[in-house]
mmCIF file of C-alpha atoms and ligand atoms in Angstrom:
data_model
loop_
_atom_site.group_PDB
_atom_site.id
_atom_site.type_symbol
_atom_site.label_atom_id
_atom_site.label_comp_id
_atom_site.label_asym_id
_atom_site.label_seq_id
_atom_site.Cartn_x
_atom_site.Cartn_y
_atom_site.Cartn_z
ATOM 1 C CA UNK A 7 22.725 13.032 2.158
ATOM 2 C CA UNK A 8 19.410 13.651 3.287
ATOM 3 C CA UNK A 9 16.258 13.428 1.125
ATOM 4 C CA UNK A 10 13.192 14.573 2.252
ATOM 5 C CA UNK A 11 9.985 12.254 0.732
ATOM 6 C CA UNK A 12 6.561 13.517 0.119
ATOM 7 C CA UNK A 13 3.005 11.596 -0.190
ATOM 8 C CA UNK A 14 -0.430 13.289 -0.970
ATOM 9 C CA UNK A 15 -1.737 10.711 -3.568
ATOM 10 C CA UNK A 16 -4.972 10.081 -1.895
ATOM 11 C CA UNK A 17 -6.164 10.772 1.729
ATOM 12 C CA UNK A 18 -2.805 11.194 3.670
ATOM 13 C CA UNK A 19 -0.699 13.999 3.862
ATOM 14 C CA UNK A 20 2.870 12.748 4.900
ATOM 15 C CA UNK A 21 6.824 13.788 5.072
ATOM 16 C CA UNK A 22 9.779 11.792 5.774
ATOM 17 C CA UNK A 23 13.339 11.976 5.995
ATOM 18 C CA UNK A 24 15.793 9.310 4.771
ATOM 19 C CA UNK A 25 19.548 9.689 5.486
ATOM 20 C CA UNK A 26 21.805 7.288 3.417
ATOM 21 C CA UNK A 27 24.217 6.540 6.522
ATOM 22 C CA UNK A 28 21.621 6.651 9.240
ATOM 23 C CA UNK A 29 18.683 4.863 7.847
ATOM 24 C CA UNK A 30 15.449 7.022 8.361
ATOM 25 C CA UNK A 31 15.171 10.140 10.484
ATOM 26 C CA UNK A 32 11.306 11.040 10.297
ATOM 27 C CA UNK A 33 7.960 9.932 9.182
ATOM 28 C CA UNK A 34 4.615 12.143 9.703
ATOM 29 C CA UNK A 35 1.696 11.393 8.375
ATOM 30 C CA UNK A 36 -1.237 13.590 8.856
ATOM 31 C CA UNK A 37 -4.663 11.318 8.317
ATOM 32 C CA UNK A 38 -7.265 12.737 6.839
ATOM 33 C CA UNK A 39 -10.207 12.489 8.597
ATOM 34 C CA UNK A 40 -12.610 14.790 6.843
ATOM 35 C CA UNK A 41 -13.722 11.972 4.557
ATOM 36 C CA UNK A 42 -14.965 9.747 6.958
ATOM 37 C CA UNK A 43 -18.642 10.825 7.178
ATOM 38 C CA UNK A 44 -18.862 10.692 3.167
ATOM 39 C CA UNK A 45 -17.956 6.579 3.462
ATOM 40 C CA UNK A 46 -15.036 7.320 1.229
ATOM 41 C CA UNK A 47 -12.417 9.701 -0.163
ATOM 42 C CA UNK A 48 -13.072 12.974 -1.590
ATOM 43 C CA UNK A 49 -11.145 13.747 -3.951
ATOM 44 C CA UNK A 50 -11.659 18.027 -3.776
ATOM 45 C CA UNK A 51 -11.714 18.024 -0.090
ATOM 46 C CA UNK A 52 -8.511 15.540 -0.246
ATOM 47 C CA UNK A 53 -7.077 18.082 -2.240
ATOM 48 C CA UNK A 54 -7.632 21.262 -0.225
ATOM 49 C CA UNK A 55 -6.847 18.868 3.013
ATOM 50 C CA UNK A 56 -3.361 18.261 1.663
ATOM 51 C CA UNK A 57 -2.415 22.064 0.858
ATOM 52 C CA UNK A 58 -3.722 23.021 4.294
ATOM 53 C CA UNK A 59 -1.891 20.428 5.738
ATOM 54 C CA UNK A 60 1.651 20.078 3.833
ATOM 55 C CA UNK A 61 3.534 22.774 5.140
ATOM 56 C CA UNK A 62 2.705 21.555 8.787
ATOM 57 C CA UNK A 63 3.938 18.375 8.065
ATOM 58 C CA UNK A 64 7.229 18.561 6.652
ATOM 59 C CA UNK A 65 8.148 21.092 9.645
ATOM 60 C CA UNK A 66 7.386 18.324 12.246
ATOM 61 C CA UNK A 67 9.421 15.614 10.103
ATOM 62 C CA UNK A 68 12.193 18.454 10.242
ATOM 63 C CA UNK A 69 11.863 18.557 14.086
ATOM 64 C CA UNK A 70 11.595 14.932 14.272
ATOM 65 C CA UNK A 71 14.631 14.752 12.508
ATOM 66 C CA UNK A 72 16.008 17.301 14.310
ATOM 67 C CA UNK A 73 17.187 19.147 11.081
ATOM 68 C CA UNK A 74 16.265 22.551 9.374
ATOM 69 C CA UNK A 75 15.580 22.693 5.813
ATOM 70 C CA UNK A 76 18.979 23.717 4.841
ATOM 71 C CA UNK A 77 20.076 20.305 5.525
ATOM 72 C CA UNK A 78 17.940 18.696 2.802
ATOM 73 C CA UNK A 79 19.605 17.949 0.121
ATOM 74 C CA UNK A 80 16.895 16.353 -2.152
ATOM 75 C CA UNK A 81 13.502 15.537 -2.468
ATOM 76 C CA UNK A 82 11.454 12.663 -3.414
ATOM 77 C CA UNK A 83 7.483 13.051 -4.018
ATOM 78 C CA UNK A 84 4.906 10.853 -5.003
ATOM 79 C CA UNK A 85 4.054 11.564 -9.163
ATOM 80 C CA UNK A 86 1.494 8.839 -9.798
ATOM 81 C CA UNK A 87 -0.847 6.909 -9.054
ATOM 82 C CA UNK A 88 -3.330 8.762 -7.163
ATOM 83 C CA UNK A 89 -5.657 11.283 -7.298
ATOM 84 C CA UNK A 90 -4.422 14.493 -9.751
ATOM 85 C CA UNK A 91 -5.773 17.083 -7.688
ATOM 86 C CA UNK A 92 -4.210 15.243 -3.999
ATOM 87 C CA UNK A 93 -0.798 14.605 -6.429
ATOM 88 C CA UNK A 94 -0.509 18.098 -7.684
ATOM 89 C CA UNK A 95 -0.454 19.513 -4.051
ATOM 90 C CA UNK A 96 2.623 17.312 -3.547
ATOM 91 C CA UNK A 97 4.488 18.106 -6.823
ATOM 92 C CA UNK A 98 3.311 22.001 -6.810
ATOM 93 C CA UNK A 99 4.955 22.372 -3.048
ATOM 94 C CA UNK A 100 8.166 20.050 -4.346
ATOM 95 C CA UNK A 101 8.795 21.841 -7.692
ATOM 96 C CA UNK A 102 8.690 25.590 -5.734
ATOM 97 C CA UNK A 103 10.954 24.231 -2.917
ATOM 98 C CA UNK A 104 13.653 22.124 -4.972
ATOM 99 C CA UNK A 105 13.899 25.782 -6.750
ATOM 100 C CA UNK A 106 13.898 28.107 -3.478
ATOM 101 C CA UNK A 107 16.739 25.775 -2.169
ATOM 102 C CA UNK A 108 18.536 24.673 -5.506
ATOM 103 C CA UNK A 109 17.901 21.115 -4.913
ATOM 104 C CA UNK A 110 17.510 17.935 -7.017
ATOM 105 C CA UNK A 111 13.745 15.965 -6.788
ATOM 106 C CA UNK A 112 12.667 12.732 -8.093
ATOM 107 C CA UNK A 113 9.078 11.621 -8.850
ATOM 108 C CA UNK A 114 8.103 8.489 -7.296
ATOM 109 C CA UNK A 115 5.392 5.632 -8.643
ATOM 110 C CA UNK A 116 3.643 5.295 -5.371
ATOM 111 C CA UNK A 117 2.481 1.435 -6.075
ATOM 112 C CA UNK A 118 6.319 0.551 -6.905
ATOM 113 C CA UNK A 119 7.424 2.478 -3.366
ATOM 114 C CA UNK A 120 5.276 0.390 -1.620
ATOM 115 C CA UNK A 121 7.547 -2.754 -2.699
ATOM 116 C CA UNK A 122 10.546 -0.644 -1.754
ATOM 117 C CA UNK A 123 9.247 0.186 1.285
ATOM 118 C CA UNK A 124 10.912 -2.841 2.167
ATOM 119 C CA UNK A 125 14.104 -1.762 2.003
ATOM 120 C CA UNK A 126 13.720 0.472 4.895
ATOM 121 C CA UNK A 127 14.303 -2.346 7.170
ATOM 122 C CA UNK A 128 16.133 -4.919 5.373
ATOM 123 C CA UNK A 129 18.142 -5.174 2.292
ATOM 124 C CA UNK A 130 16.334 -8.019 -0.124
ATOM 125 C CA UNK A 131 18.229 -9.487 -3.165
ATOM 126 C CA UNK A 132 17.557 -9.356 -6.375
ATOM 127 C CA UNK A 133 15.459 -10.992 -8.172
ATOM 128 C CA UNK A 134 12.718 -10.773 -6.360
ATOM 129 C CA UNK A 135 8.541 -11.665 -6.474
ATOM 130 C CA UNK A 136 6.728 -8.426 -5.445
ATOM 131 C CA UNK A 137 3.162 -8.682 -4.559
ATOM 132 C CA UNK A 138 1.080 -5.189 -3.560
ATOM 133 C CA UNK A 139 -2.166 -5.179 -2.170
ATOM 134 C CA UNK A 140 -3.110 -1.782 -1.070
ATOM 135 C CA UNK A 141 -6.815 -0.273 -1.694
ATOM 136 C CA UNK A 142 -6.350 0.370 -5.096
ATOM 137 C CA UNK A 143 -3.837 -2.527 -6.301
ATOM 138 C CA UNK A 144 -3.383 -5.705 -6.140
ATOM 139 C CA UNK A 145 -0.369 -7.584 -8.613
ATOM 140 C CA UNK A 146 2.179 -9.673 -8.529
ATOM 141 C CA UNK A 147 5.443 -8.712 -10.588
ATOM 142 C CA UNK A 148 8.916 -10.268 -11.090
ATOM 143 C CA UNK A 149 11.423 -7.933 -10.409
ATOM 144 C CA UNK A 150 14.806 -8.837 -11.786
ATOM 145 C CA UNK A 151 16.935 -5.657 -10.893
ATOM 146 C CA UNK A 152 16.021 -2.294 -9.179
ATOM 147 C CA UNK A 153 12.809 -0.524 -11.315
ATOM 148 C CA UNK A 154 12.833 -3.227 -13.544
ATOM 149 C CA UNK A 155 9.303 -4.794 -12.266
ATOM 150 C CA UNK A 156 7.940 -7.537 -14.888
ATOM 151 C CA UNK A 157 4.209 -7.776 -13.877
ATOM 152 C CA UNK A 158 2.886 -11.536 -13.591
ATOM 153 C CA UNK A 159 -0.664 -10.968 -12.551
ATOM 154 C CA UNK A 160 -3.711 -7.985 -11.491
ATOM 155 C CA UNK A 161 -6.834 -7.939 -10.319
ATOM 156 C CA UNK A 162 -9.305 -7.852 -13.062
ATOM 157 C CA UNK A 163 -11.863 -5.997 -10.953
ATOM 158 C CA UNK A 164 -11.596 -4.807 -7.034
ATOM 159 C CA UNK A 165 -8.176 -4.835 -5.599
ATOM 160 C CA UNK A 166 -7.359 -6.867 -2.161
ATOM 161 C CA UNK A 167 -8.020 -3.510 -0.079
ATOM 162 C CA UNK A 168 -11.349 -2.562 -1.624
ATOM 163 C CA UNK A 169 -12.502 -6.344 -1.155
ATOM 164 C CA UNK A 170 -11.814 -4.978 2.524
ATOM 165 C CA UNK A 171 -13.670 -1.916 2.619
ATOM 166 C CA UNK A 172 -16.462 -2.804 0.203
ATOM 167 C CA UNK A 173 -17.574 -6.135 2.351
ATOM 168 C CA UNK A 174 -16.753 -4.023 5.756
ATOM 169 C CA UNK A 175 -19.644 -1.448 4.668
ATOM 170 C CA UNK A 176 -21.940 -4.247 4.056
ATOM 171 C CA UNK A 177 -21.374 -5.086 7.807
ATOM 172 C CA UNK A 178 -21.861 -1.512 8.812
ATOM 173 C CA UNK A 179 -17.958 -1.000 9.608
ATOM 174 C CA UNK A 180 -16.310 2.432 9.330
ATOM 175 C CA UNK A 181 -14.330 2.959 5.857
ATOM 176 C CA UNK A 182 -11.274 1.967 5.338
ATOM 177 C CA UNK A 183 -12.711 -1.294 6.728
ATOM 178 C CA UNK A 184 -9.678 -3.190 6.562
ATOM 179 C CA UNK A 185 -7.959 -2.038 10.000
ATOM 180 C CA UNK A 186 -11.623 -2.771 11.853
ATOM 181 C CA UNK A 187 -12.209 -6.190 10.065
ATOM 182 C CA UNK A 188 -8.836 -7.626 11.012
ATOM 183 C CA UNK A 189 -9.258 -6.739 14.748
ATOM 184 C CA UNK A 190 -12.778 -8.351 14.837
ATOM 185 C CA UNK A 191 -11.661 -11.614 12.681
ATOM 186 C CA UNK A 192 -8.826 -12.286 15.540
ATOM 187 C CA UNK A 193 -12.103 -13.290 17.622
ATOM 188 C CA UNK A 194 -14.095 -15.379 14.938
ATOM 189 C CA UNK A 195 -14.397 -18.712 13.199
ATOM 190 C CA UNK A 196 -12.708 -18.085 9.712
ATOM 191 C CA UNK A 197 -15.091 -21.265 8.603
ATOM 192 C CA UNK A 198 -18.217 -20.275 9.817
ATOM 193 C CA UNK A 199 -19.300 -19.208 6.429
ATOM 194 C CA UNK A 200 -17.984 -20.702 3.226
ATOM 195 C CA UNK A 201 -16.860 -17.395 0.796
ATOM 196 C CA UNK A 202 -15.684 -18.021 -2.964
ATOM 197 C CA UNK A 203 -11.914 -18.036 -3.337
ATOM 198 C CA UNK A 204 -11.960 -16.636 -6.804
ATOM 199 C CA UNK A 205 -9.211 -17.870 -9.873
ATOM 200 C CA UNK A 206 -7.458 -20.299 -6.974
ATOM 201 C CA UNK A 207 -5.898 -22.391 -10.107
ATOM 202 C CA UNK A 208 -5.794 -20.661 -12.822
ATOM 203 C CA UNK A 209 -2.947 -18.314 -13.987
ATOM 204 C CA UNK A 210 -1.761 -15.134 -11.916
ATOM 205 C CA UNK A 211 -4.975 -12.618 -11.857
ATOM 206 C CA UNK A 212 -6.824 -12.000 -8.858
ATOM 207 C CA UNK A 213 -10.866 -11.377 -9.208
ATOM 208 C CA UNK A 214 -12.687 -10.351 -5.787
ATOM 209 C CA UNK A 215 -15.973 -9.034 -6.917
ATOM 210 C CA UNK A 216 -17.414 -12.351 -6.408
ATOM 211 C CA UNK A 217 -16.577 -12.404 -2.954
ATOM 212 C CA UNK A 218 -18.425 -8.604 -2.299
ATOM 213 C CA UNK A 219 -21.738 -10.131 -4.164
ATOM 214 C CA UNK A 220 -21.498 -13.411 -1.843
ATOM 215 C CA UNK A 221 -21.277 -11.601 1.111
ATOM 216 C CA UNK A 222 -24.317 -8.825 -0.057
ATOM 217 C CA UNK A 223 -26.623 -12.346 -1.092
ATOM 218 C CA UNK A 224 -25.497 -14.308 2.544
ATOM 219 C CA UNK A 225 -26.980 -11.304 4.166
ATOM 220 C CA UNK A 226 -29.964 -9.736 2.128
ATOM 221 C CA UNK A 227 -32.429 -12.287 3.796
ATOM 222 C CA UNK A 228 -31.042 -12.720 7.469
ATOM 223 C CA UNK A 229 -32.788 -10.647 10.232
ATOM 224 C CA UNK A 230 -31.930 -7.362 11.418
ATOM 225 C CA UNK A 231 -29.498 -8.750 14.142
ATOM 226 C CA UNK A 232 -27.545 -11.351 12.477
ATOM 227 C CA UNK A 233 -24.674 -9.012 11.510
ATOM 228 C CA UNK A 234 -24.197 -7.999 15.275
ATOM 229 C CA UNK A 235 -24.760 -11.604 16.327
ATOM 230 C CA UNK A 236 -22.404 -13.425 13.856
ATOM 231 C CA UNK A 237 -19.999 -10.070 13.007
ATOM 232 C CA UNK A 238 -16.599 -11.633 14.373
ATOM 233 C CA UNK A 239 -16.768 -14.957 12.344
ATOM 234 C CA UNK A 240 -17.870 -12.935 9.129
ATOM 235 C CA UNK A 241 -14.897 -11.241 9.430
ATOM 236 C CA UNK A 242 -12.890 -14.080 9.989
ATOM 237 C CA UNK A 243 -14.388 -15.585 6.883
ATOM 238 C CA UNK A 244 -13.911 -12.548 4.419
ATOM 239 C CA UNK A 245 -10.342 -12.370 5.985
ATOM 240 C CA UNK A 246 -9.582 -15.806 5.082
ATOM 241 C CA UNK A 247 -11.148 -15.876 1.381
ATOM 242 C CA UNK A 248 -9.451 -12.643 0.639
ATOM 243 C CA UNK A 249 -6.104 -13.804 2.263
ATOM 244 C CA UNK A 250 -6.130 -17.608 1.277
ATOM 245 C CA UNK A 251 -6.164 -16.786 -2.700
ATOM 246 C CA UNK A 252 -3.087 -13.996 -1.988
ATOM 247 C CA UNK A 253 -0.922 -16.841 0.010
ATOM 248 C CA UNK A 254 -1.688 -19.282 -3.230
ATOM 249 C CA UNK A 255 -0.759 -17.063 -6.090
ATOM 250 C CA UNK A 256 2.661 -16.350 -3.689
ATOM 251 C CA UNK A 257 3.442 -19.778 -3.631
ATOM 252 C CA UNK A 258 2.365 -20.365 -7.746
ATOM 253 C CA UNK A 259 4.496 -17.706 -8.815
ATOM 254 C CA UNK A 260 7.704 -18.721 -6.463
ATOM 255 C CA UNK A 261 6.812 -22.473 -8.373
ATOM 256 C CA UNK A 262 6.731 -20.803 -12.072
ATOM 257 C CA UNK A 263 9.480 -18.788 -12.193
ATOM 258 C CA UNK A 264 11.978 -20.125 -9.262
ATOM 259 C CA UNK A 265 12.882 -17.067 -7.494
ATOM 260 C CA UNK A 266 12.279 -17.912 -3.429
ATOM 261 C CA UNK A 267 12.804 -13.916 -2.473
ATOM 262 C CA UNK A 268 9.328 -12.463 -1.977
ATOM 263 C CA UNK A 269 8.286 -8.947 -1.073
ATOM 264 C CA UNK A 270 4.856 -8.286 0.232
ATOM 265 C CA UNK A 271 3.291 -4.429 -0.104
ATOM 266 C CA UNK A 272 0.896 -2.177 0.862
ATOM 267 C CA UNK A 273 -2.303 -1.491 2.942
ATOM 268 C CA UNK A 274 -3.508 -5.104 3.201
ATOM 269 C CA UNK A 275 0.288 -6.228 4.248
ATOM 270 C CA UNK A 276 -0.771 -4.736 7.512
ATOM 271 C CA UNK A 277 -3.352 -7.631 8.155
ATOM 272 C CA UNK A 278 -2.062 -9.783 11.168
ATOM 273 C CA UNK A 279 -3.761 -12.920 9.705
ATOM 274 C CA UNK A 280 -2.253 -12.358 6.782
ATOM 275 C CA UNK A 281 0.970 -11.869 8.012
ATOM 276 C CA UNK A 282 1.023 -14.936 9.870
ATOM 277 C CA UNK A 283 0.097 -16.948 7.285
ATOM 278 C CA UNK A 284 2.875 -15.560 5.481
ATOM 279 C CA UNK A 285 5.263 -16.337 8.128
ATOM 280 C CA UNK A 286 4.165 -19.735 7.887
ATOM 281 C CA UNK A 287 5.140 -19.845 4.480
ATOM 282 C CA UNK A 288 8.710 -19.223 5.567
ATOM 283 C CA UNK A 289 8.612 -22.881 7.501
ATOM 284 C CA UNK A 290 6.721 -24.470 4.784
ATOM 285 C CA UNK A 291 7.828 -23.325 1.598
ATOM 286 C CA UNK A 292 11.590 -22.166 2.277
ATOM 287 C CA UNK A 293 11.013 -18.977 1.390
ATOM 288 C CA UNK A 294 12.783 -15.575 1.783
ATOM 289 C CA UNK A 295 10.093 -13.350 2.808
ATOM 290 C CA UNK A 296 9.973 -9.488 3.552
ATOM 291 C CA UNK A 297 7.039 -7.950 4.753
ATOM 292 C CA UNK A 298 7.680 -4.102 6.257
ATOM 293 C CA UNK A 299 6.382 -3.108 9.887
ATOM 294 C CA UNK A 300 2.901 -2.506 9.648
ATOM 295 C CA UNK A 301 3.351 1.568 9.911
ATOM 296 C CA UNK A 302 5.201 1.156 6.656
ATOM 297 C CA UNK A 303 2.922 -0.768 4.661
ATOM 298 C CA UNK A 304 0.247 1.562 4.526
ATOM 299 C CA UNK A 305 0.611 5.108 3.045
ATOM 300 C CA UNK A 306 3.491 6.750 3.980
ATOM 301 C CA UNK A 307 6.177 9.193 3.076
ATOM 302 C CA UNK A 308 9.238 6.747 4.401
ATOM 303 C CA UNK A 309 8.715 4.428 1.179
ATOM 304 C CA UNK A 310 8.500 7.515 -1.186
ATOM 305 C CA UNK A 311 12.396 8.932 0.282
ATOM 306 C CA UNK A 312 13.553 5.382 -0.042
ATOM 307 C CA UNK A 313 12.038 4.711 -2.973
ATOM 308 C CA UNK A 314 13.305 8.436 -4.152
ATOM 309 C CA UNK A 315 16.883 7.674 -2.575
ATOM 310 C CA UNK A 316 17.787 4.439 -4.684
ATOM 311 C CA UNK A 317 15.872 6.475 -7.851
ATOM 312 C CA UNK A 318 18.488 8.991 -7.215
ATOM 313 C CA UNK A 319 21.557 6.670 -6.770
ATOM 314 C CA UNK A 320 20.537 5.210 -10.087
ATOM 315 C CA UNK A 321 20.711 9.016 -11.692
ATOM 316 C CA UNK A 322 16.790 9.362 -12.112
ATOM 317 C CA UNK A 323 15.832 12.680 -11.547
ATOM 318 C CA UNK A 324 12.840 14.805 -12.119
ATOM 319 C CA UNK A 325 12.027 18.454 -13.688
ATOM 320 C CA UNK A 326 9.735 20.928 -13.498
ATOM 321 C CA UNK A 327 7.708 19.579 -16.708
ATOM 322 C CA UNK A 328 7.009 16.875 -14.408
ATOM 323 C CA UNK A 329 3.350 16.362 -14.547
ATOM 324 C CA UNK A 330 1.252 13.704 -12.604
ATOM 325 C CA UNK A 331 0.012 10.270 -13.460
ATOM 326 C CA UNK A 332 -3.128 9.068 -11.936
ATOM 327 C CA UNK A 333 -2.596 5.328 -13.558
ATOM 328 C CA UNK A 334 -0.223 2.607 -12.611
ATOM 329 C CA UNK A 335 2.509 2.971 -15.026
ATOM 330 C CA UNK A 336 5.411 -0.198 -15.318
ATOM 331 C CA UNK A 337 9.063 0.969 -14.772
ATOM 332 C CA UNK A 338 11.680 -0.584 -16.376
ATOM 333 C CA UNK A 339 15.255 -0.274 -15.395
HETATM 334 O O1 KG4 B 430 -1.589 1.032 0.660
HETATM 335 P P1 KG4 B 430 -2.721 1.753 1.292
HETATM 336 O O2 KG4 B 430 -2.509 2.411 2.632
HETATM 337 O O3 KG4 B 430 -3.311 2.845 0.349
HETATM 338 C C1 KG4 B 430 -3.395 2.675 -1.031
HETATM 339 O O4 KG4 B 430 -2.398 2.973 -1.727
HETATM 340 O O5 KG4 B 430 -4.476 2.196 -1.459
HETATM 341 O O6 KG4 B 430 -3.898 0.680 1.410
HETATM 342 C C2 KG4 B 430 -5.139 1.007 1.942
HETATM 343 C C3 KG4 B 430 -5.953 -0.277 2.033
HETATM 344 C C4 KG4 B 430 -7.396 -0.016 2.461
HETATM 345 O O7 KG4 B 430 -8.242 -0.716 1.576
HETATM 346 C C5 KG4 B 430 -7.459 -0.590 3.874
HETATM 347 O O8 KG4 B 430 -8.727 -1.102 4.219
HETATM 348 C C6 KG4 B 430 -6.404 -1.680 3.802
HETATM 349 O O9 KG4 B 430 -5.380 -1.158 3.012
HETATM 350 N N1 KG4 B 430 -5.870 -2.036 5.139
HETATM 351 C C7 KG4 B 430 -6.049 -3.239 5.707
HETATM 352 C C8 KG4 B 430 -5.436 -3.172 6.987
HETATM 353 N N2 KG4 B 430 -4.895 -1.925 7.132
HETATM 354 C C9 KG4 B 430 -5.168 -1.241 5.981
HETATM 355 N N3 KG4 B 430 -6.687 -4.335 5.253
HETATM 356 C C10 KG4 B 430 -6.719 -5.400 6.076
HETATM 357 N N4 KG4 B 430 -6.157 -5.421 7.311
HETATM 358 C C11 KG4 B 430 -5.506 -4.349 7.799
HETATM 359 N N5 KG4 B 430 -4.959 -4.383 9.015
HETATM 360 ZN ZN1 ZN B 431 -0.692 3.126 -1.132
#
């Protein structure tokens, strides 16, 4: 059984294949770099990227694969969250190619795939803690039993990943700061400046637009070349405020509820300080801890045919009502 997966909720245009005896066949993505001299996504140009770019894609996850589209047997595409025009492109293409080939689809919560993504590699038990931090999420759920997700804790203003790119443009990175900041942070002093660490103690909600306004007031009076001159231990110190409060609220909600399986998510999972922090937290804390290979933590089309695979097994499928969602929606089982 082969299922093809789909993903054009924001600024990548990507196709996968998932086979359920041989693991995963293929995984394009297609990066869209038309947004980078606007400092952020587009959401019209993502749009008209991802049409131009869809067919393309799924042909060279075909030839990856080394199978022709007859031998799809179902597809998986990304419904929600995202951006409506980028998510339409995905479900317009699905809907006219599940009826050309008289095949089955699925639509996929892209912030819930992410957590699945994990399954790729490994095969966690349930239950499980799930935390995502991508660019536009960051909570921590309780998931007792495949799509059941029980959400502990969100960020009640900038997710982990814009925390990332919103301090990186202070320092004059390149946007999505968060692959640039954790290469420079490798080479700095993550205490050279002191950063708050918002809601450390109290409950399971993350808040990082303190951290943005403490980095904006460190810098407003300093001359023109202190960013240069002191850019590798910033970064070190934004990487370990934003990273130190994500390791604690791990570690709270393993305490609170007694489940020691925990499955990191998303963009930020990619961060190498991060992710040896949370290796540590094997050693120290005993825990069972699944983070995907970097390439599959941020966006991808692997985690939507997994994700669209196990939806499928369960006997969730999709039809051509099927209209996007471009809020986080809970799914139960
Ligand atoms: O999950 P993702 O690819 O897309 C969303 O669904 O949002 O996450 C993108 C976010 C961006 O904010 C980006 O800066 C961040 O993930 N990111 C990283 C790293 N790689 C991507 N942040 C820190 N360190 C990284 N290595
Ligand atoms: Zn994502």
């Amino acid at each position: 059984m082969n299922t093809l997966g789909i993903e054009t909720s924001c600024d990548e245009t990507a196709a996968a294949i998932y086979n359920d005896r041989d693991g995963l066949k293929s995984n394009i993505i297609a990066s869209q770099k038309e947004h980078e001299i606007w400092g952020g996504v587009v959401p019209e140009i993502a749009s008209r990227a991802h049409d131009e770019k869809i067919i393309g894609t799924v042909n060279l996850a075909l030839d990856e694969a080394g199978l022709s589209i007859s031998d799809i047997d179902r597809i998986a595409v990304t419904q929600g969250p995202g951006l409506v025009g980028a998510l339409l492109v995905g479900l317009c293409f699905t809907k006219g190619l599940s009826l050309q080939r008289s095949i089955p689809f699925t639509g996929v919560n892209h912030i819930d795939a992410h957590v699945y993504a994990n399954f790729i590699e490994h095969k966690p038990e349930y239950p499980f803690i799930s935390l995502v931090v991508s660019g536009g999420h960051t909570q921590l759920s309780k998931v007792d039993a495949p799509f059941s997700h029980q959400l502990l804790g969100k960020t009640r203003d900038d997710a982990a990943g814009e925390a990332f790119d919103k301090t990186g443009k202070l320092l004059g990175l390149p946007y999505p700061a968060g692959p640039e900041m954790d290469r420079l942070a490798q080479k700095g002093n993550p205490k050279a400046f002191k950063f708050p660490k918002a809601m450390l103690k109290s409950g399971f909600d993350f808040s990082y637009s303190g951290l943005k306004t403490s980095v904006l007031y460190r810098l407003r009076d300093e001359h023109d070349d202190f960013i240069r001159d002191n850019l590798a231990d910033l970064c070190a110190s934004i990487v370990n405020a934003i990273t130190e409060v994500l390791v604690k609220k791990i570690q709270l909600a393993v305490a609170e509820t007694g489940i020691k399986t925990v499955l990191i998510a998303g963009g930020v999972s990619a961060n190498s300080i991060f992710r040896r922090k949370l290796n540590e937290l094997r050693e120290t804390d005993g825990i069972d801890l699944y983070i995907p290979s970097p390439v599959y933590c941020t966006d991808n089309a692997a985690m939507i045919a997994i994700t669209g695979h196990l939806m499928m097994e369960n006997g969730t499928y999709g039809n051509l009502e099927m209209q996007p969602f471009t809020r986080y929606r809970m799914q139960h089982g």
